Short mmCIF file of C-alpha atoms in Angstrom, two decimals:
data_model
loop_
_atom_site.label_atom_id
_atom_site.label_comp_id
_atom_site.label_asym_id
_atom_site.label_seq_id
_atom_site.Cartn_x
_atom_site.Cartn_y
_atom_site.Cartn_z
CA MET A 1 -15.20 -0.04 84.72
CA THR A 2 -18.95 -0.41 84.29
CA GLN A 3 -20.29 -0.26 80.76
CA ARG A 4 -22.80 2.55 80.32
CA THR A 5 -26.16 2.04 78.66
CA THR A 6 -27.38 5.13 76.81
CA ALA A 7 -29.07 6.09 73.56
CA LEU A 8 -25.67 7.27 72.32
CA PHE A 9 -24.70 3.68 71.64
CA ALA A 10 -27.95 2.57 70.01
CA PRO A 11 -27.85 1.91 66.26
CA ALA A 12 -29.31 4.58 63.99
CA ARG A 13 -30.11 5.06 60.33
CA LEU A 14 -29.65 7.78 57.79
CA PRO A 15 -31.18 7.32 54.33
CA GLY A 16 -29.47 4.27 52.86
CA LEU A 17 -26.91 4.07 55.67
CA HIS A 18 -26.84 1.98 58.86
CA LEU A 19 -24.90 3.52 61.75
CA PRO A 20 -23.73 1.30 64.64
CA ASN A 21 -24.02 4.17 67.14
CA ARG A 22 -25.18 7.80 67.31
CA LEU A 23 -21.73 9.35 67.72
CA VAL A 24 -20.50 11.43 64.78
CA MET A 25 -16.97 12.71 64.34
CA ALA A 26 -17.44 16.38 63.46
CA PRO A 27 -15.49 17.94 60.58
CA LEU A 28 -12.33 19.61 61.87
CA THR A 29 -9.62 21.35 59.86
CA ARG A 30 -6.18 19.97 60.75
CA ASN A 31 -3.96 21.30 57.91
CA ARG A 32 -2.26 17.97 57.16
CA ALA A 33 -2.85 17.93 53.39
CA GLU A 34 -0.28 18.67 50.71
CA ALA A 35 0.10 22.31 49.68
CA ASP A 36 -2.17 21.69 46.67
CA GLY A 37 -4.93 20.24 48.86
CA THR A 38 -4.25 16.55 48.21
CA PRO A 39 -4.94 14.29 51.23
CA THR A 40 -1.96 12.33 52.53
CA PRO A 41 -1.39 8.76 53.78
CA LEU A 42 -1.03 10.20 57.30
CA MET A 43 -4.61 11.42 57.02
CA ALA A 44 -5.73 7.91 56.11
CA THR A 45 -4.18 6.66 59.35
CA TYR A 46 -5.82 9.43 61.38
CA TYR A 47 -9.32 8.77 60.12
CA ALA A 48 -9.02 4.98 60.22
CA GLN A 49 -8.05 5.24 63.89
CA ARG A 50 -11.47 6.86 64.51
CA ALA A 51 -13.55 4.49 62.38
CA SER A 52 -15.61 3.29 65.36
CA ALA A 53 -17.64 6.51 65.13
CA GLY A 54 -21.14 5.94 63.84
CA LEU A 55 -20.26 8.40 61.07
CA ILE A 56 -17.15 10.43 60.26
CA ILE A 57 -17.66 13.78 58.55
CA ALA A 58 -14.27 14.52 57.07
CA GLU A 59 -12.75 17.98 57.33
CA ALA A 60 -13.73 20.93 55.15
CA SER A 61 -12.63 20.46 51.56
CA THR A 62 -12.70 23.25 48.99
CA PRO A 63 -14.73 22.90 45.77
CA ASN A 64 -12.56 25.35 43.77
CA PRO A 65 -9.20 27.14 44.08
CA VAL A 66 -10.59 30.53 45.17
CA GLY A 67 -12.44 28.86 48.03
CA GLN A 68 -9.22 27.94 49.87
CA THR A 69 -9.05 29.28 53.41
CA TYR A 70 -5.71 28.32 55.01
CA PRO A 71 -2.50 26.55 53.97
CA ASN A 72 -2.55 22.75 53.67
CA ILE A 73 -6.29 22.31 53.83
CA THR A 74 -7.92 19.65 51.70
CA ALA A 75 -9.61 20.16 48.34
CA VAL A 76 -11.78 18.04 46.07
CA HIS A 77 -11.65 19.65 42.63
CA SER A 78 -8.89 17.71 40.84
CA PRO A 79 -8.11 14.07 40.00
CA ALA A 80 -5.20 14.16 42.48
CA HIS A 81 -7.58 15.21 45.24
CA VAL A 82 -9.97 12.38 44.39
CA ALA A 83 -7.13 9.84 44.43
CA GLY A 84 -5.85 11.14 47.77
CA TRP A 85 -9.28 10.98 49.34
CA ARG A 86 -9.73 7.45 47.98
CA LEU A 87 -6.78 6.34 50.14
CA VAL A 88 -8.61 7.78 53.15
CA THR A 89 -12.03 6.28 52.44
CA ASP A 90 -10.51 2.87 51.65
CA ALA A 91 -8.67 2.90 54.99
CA VAL A 92 -11.77 3.91 56.94
CA ARG A 93 -13.99 1.40 55.18
CA GLY A 94 -11.39 -1.28 55.82
CA ALA A 95 -11.61 -0.44 59.52
CA GLY A 96 -15.40 -0.70 59.44
CA GLY A 97 -16.26 3.00 59.20
CA ARG A 98 -18.44 5.29 57.10
CA MET A 99 -17.61 8.81 55.84
CA PHE A 100 -19.19 11.96 54.49
CA LEU A 101 -17.03 14.84 53.22
CA GLN A 102 -17.71 18.44 54.16
CA LEU A 103 -17.63 20.89 51.24
CA GLN A 104 -16.52 24.37 52.26
CA HIS A 105 -15.82 27.59 50.36
CA GLY A 106 -14.07 30.16 52.54
CA GLY A 107 -15.39 33.27 50.82
CA ARG A 108 -13.72 36.26 52.45
CA VAL A 109 -11.86 33.87 54.77
CA GLY A 110 -8.97 33.49 52.37
CA HIS A 111 -5.87 35.35 51.18
CA PRO A 112 -3.88 35.77 47.93
CA ALA A 113 -0.74 34.67 49.77
CA THR A 114 -2.39 31.26 50.23
CA SER A 115 -4.47 30.71 47.10
CA GLY A 116 -2.88 33.16 44.65
CA LEU A 117 -6.37 34.61 44.13
CA THR A 118 -8.39 37.49 45.53
CA PRO A 119 -11.12 36.05 47.74
CA VAL A 120 -14.75 36.43 46.68
CA ALA A 121 -17.73 37.12 48.91
CA PRO A 122 -21.33 38.34 48.76
CA SER A 123 -20.12 41.91 49.38
CA PRO A 124 -16.73 43.68 49.54
CA VAL A 125 -16.53 43.52 53.36
CA ALA A 126 -13.15 42.38 54.70
CA LEU A 127 -12.63 39.92 57.51
CA PRO A 128 -12.07 42.11 60.61
CA GLU A 129 -8.99 40.21 61.76
CA THR A 130 -5.76 38.78 60.46
CA ILE A 131 -5.65 35.44 58.69
CA PHE A 132 -2.99 32.73 58.73
CA THR A 133 -1.06 32.29 55.45
CA PRO A 134 2.15 30.50 54.41
CA GLU A 135 3.87 33.79 55.33
CA GLY A 136 2.33 33.88 58.82
CA HIS A 137 -0.58 36.03 59.95
CA ARG A 138 -1.45 38.73 57.45
CA PRO A 139 -4.13 41.44 57.39
CA ALA A 140 -7.24 40.28 55.56
CA VAL A 141 -7.91 41.71 52.10
CA VAL A 142 -11.16 43.17 50.82
CA PRO A 143 -12.91 40.41 48.87
CA ARG A 144 -14.33 40.89 45.40
CA GLU A 145 -18.14 41.02 45.33
CA MET A 146 -19.52 38.01 43.51
CA THR A 147 -21.35 38.63 40.25
CA ALA A 148 -24.40 36.69 39.16
CA GLU A 149 -22.08 34.60 36.96
CA ASP A 150 -19.75 33.96 39.92
CA ILE A 151 -22.72 32.68 41.90
CA ARG A 152 -23.83 30.32 39.12
CA THR A 153 -20.28 29.05 38.66
CA THR A 154 -19.81 28.46 42.38
CA VAL A 155 -23.08 26.54 42.63
CA ALA A 156 -21.86 24.33 39.77
CA ASP A 157 -18.46 23.91 41.47
CA PHE A 158 -20.16 22.57 44.61
CA ALA A 159 -22.15 20.08 42.55
CA ARG A 160 -19.01 18.93 40.72
CA ALA A 161 -17.11 18.61 44.01
CA ALA A 162 -19.93 16.45 45.39
CA ARG A 163 -19.62 14.12 42.42
CA ASN A 164 -15.86 13.98 42.99
CA ALA A 165 -16.47 13.04 46.62
CA ILE A 166 -18.67 10.12 45.63
CA ASP A 167 -16.01 9.04 43.11
CA ALA A 168 -13.50 9.18 45.97
CA GLY A 169 -15.53 6.68 47.97
CA PHE A 170 -17.50 8.86 50.38
CA GLU A 171 -21.05 7.84 51.28
CA GLY A 172 -22.13 11.46 50.95
CA VAL A 173 -21.24 15.11 51.48
CA GLU A 174 -22.06 17.87 53.93
CA VAL A 175 -22.62 21.39 52.56
CA HIS A 176 -20.98 23.85 54.97
CA SER A 177 -23.11 26.93 55.61
CA ALA A 178 -21.65 27.75 59.02
CA ASN A 179 -18.70 29.25 60.92
CA GLY A 180 -18.44 32.47 58.92
CA HIS A 181 -17.49 30.93 55.57
CA LEU A 182 -18.99 31.80 52.18
CA LEU A 183 -22.50 30.38 52.52
CA HIS A 184 -22.79 31.75 56.05
CA GLN A 185 -21.61 35.13 54.74
CA PHE A 186 -24.66 35.19 52.45
CA LEU A 187 -26.93 34.47 55.42
CA ALA A 188 -25.49 37.24 57.62
CA ALA A 189 -26.65 40.85 57.47
CA ASN A 190 -23.22 42.36 58.17
CA THR A 191 -21.45 40.48 55.34
CA ASN A 192 -24.27 40.46 52.79
CA LEU A 193 -25.04 44.03 51.71
CA ARG A 194 -26.47 43.01 48.34
CA THR A 195 -29.60 44.57 46.90
CA ASP A 196 -30.27 41.86 44.28
CA ASP A 197 -32.11 38.55 44.69
CA TYR A 198 -29.43 37.26 47.08
CA GLY A 199 -29.51 40.07 49.66
CA GLY A 200 -31.83 42.03 51.90
CA PRO A 201 -34.75 40.08 53.40
CA VAL A 202 -34.26 36.65 54.94
CA ALA A 203 -35.90 34.88 51.99
CA ALA A 204 -33.23 36.34 49.69
CA ARG A 205 -30.28 35.82 52.05
CA ILE A 206 -30.98 32.08 52.33
CA ARG A 207 -31.19 31.68 48.55
CA PHE A 208 -27.51 30.94 47.88
CA THR A 209 -27.26 28.24 50.57
CA ALA A 210 -30.50 26.74 49.26
CA GLU A 211 -29.36 26.76 45.63
CA VAL A 212 -26.01 25.17 46.48
CA THR A 213 -27.72 22.45 48.51
CA GLU A 214 -30.33 21.82 45.83
CA ALA A 215 -27.66 21.57 43.12
CA VAL A 216 -25.59 19.13 45.16
CA ALA A 217 -28.71 17.03 45.87
CA ALA A 218 -29.60 17.00 42.17
CA GLU A 219 -26.08 15.82 41.32
CA ILE A 220 -25.63 12.94 43.76
CA GLY A 221 -29.07 12.35 45.32
CA ALA A 222 -30.57 14.15 48.29
CA GLU A 223 -30.15 11.10 50.53
CA ARG A 224 -26.38 11.57 50.21
CA VAL A 225 -26.40 15.23 51.25
CA GLY A 226 -26.29 16.92 54.65
CA LEU A 227 -26.27 20.61 55.49
CA ARG A 228 -24.38 22.22 58.36
CA VAL A 229 -25.44 25.52 59.94
CA SER A 230 -24.44 27.28 63.17
CA PRO A 231 -27.24 29.63 64.24
CA GLY A 232 -26.04 32.73 66.05
CA ASN A 233 -22.36 31.85 65.62
CA THR A 234 -20.20 35.01 65.49
CA VAL A 235 -16.89 33.40 64.47
CA ASN A 236 -15.00 35.10 61.61
CA GLY A 237 -16.72 38.41 62.28
CA ILE A 238 -20.28 37.29 61.56
CA ALA A 239 -23.34 39.18 62.84
CA GLU A 240 -26.35 37.44 61.32
CA GLY A 241 -29.31 39.50 62.43
CA GLU A 242 -32.71 37.76 62.43
CA THR A 243 -31.17 34.45 63.50
CA GLU A 244 -34.50 33.09 64.72
CA GLU A 245 -36.02 33.73 61.29
CA ILE A 246 -33.12 32.60 59.07
CA TYR A 247 -32.85 28.99 60.16
CA PRO A 248 -36.52 27.97 60.35
CA ALA A 249 -36.92 29.54 56.89
CA LEU A 250 -33.98 27.55 55.57
CA ALA A 251 -35.33 24.37 57.16
CA GLU A 252 -38.73 24.95 55.59
CA ARG A 253 -37.26 25.62 52.12
CA LEU A 254 -35.05 22.53 52.12
CA GLY A 255 -37.12 20.21 54.31
CA GLY A 256 -38.92 18.65 51.38
CA LEU A 257 -35.76 17.60 49.52
CA GLY A 258 -35.22 14.46 51.58
CA LEU A 259 -31.69 15.36 52.70
CA ALA A 260 -29.72 12.92 54.84
CA TYR A 261 -29.57 15.34 57.78
CA LEU A 262 -29.33 18.89 59.08
CA HIS A 263 -26.24 19.46 61.25
CA LEU A 264 -26.52 22.15 63.94
CA GLY A 265 -23.18 23.47 65.16
CA TYR A 266 -22.91 24.83 68.71
CA ALA A 267 -26.36 23.43 69.42
CA ASP A 268 -28.12 24.48 72.61
CA PRO A 269 -31.39 22.63 73.28
CA GLU A 270 -32.61 25.44 75.53
CA THR A 271 -32.70 28.07 72.78
CA PRO A 272 -35.82 29.02 70.82
CA VAL A 273 -33.97 28.65 67.51
CA PHE A 274 -33.09 25.01 68.27
CA ARG A 275 -36.71 24.23 69.10
CA ARG A 276 -38.03 26.03 66.02
CA VAL A 277 -35.57 24.30 63.68
CA ARG A 278 -36.35 20.90 65.21
CA ALA A 279 -40.06 21.54 64.68
CA ALA A 280 -39.54 22.71 61.08
CA TRP A 281 -37.09 20.00 59.97
CA PRO A 282 -38.75 16.69 58.99
CA GLY A 283 -35.61 14.57 58.89
CA ALA A 284 -32.61 13.68 61.03
CA ILE A 285 -30.74 16.31 63.02
CA ILE A 286 -27.09 16.00 64.00
CA ALA A 287 -26.38 18.26 66.98
CA ASN A 288 -22.91 19.46 67.97
CA PRO A 289 -23.00 20.40 71.68
CA VAL A 290 -21.10 23.20 73.40
CA LEU A 291 -18.96 21.39 75.97
CA LYS A 292 -18.00 23.15 79.21
CA GLU A 293 -15.02 20.80 79.47
CA VAL A 294 -13.76 17.81 77.54
CA THR A 295 -14.56 15.01 79.98
CA THR A 296 -16.54 11.81 79.79
CA LYS A 297 -19.11 13.16 82.24
CA GLU A 298 -19.62 16.40 80.31
CA VAL A 299 -19.89 14.64 76.94
CA HIS A 300 -22.62 12.38 78.34
CA ARG A 301 -24.46 15.28 79.97
CA ALA A 302 -24.48 17.49 76.88
CA SER A 303 -25.22 14.65 74.47
CA GLU A 304 -28.10 13.22 76.46
CA ALA A 305 -29.68 16.69 76.81
CA LEU A 306 -29.64 17.11 73.03
CA LEU A 307 -31.02 13.63 72.37
CA ALA A 308 -33.84 14.34 74.82
CA ALA A 309 -34.58 17.59 72.95
CA GLY A 310 -35.00 15.81 69.62
CA ALA A 311 -31.51 15.42 68.15
CA ASP A 312 -30.91 12.11 66.39
CA LEU A 313 -27.10 12.02 66.31
CA ILE A 314 -24.38 13.80 68.30
CA ALA A 315 -21.32 15.31 66.59
CA LEU A 316 -18.18 15.72 68.67
CA GLY A 317 -14.99 17.49 67.68
CA ARG A 318 -12.34 17.88 70.36
CA PRO A 319 -13.15 14.56 72.08
CA PHE A 320 -12.56 12.66 68.83
CA LEU A 321 -9.34 14.57 68.09
CA ALA A 322 -7.67 13.38 71.28
CA ASN A 323 -9.34 9.99 71.57
CA PRO A 324 -9.20 7.66 68.57
CA ASP A 325 -11.24 5.15 70.61
CA LEU A 326 -13.74 7.70 71.91
CA VAL A 327 -16.74 5.40 71.46
CA THR A 328 -15.14 2.76 73.69
CA ARG A 329 -14.09 5.32 76.31
CA LEU A 330 -17.57 6.79 76.53
CA ARG A 331 -19.20 3.37 76.66
CA LEU A 332 -16.92 2.30 79.53
CA GLY A 333 -16.94 5.64 81.36
CA ALA A 334 -13.16 5.84 80.91
CA PRO A 335 -11.22 9.12 81.16
CA LEU A 336 -10.39 11.09 78.03
CA ASN A 337 -6.97 12.09 76.76
CA GLU A 338 -6.17 15.76 77.12
CA LEU A 339 -6.13 17.71 73.85
CA ARG A 340 -2.75 19.19 72.92
CA ASP A 341 -3.88 22.49 71.42
CA GLY A 342 -0.39 23.40 70.22
CA TYR A 343 -0.54 20.65 67.61
CA PHE A 344 -4.05 21.33 66.38
CA MET A 345 -3.44 23.38 63.20
CA TYR A 346 -0.62 24.72 61.01
CA VAL A 347 2.09 22.42 62.40
CA GLY A 348 1.82 19.30 60.21
CA GLY A 349 3.11 15.86 61.09
CA ALA A 350 1.95 13.07 63.37
CA ALA A 351 2.38 14.88 66.69
CA GLY A 352 -1.00 15.78 68.14
CA TYR A 353 -2.63 14.01 65.20
CA THR A 354 -2.08 10.24 65.00
CA ASP A 355 -0.13 9.71 68.24
CA TYR A 356 -2.95 9.98 70.79
CA PRO A 357 -3.11 6.65 72.66
CA ALA A 358 -6.08 4.32 72.78
CA LEU A 359 -6.93 2.52 76.00
CA ASP A 360 -5.26 -0.63 74.71
CA ASP A 361 -2.00 1.32 74.31
CA GLN A 362 -1.96 2.32 77.99
CA PRO A 363 -1.05 0.19 81.03
CA SER A 364 -4.66 -0.80 81.77
CA SER A 365 -8.01 0.91 81.85
CA ASP A 366 -8.27 0.40 85.63
CA SER A 367 -4.87 1.94 86.33
CA ILE A 368 -5.74 4.90 84.10
CA VAL A 369 -8.84 5.50 86.17
CA ALA A 370 -6.77 5.37 89.34
CA LEU A 371 -4.18 7.79 87.99
CA ASP A 372 -6.66 10.13 86.35
CA ALA A 373 -9.64 9.93 88.68
CA GLY A 374 -10.23 13.63 88.54
CA ARG A 375 -11.35 13.34 84.91
CA VAL A 376 -13.46 10.19 85.20
CA ALA A 377 -17.23 10.47 84.79
#
């Protein structure tokens, strides 16, 4: 196989952090933690296998008990959580990698059967679909509208969780304001019906995300903080309204903090919102492309289009799940393993998690190409 030369494999820098390549492992919930949210030794193996990524952003971790979304997701609000994550970061660092931890509060994406608590949200608007719990799929419950005190407490919980993440050995944290979870719920018109300083016009709807990010930056240093958004994303029943105004306004409010990066989920370089955010954001942008298929050729196509449009780093999810040696495969133009969707979430164990083969575990890279030519770039 011929080694490919592309900007994907060029070194890059984030504030205070050297990255050997521009490939980022995106945060992906896999439900392999203990029931109380403590990371497991199996998770240390999983992440260490993928340590060749320029940066790993570890899966969403809750900053407080009421923020829990699904069973067996990770948390970072107790000493046990910190100790569990330390096993993971030590393993990744030992394999030569670097990690941030994503901080996520589910808001209305939660259930008493999972957390023992009534979910909270900007407004009492229920998730319009069922949600997975330890008892199987259950109808969503109406969340409790957050009070001003709830908002202040949650902001403080994010800051405390960020400090815990640093104590657990992470290089930094990513504040999750995407994919229909709590911060995104404040941004969206259909989930934020408030009439106080956190609802109504765009400048008020971005306030909670901004205050959380500012508090986290004040706690651990802005250079250790990233922010993830997903403009126009409708997952978990979100209808933002004014998408093209929300995200440039957020970029302008936070652009002067000196954050490590802004992470755009489902990034499309052809959209006006991508161009406006790139123009408004003074720092690094991590872009997560929408892949038409999970192949080497498609990853290169989508990644190179985003780099040409001004992205600095490329975050990939499904390709990293199924390919612990994704960087090597992309560099060589080798085929990718197929993702086994049935083992993605809620099943636990090593199957579909740590048992995906690397090229070195297969007969030979040349024979793989011969057998799997239909998926080769």
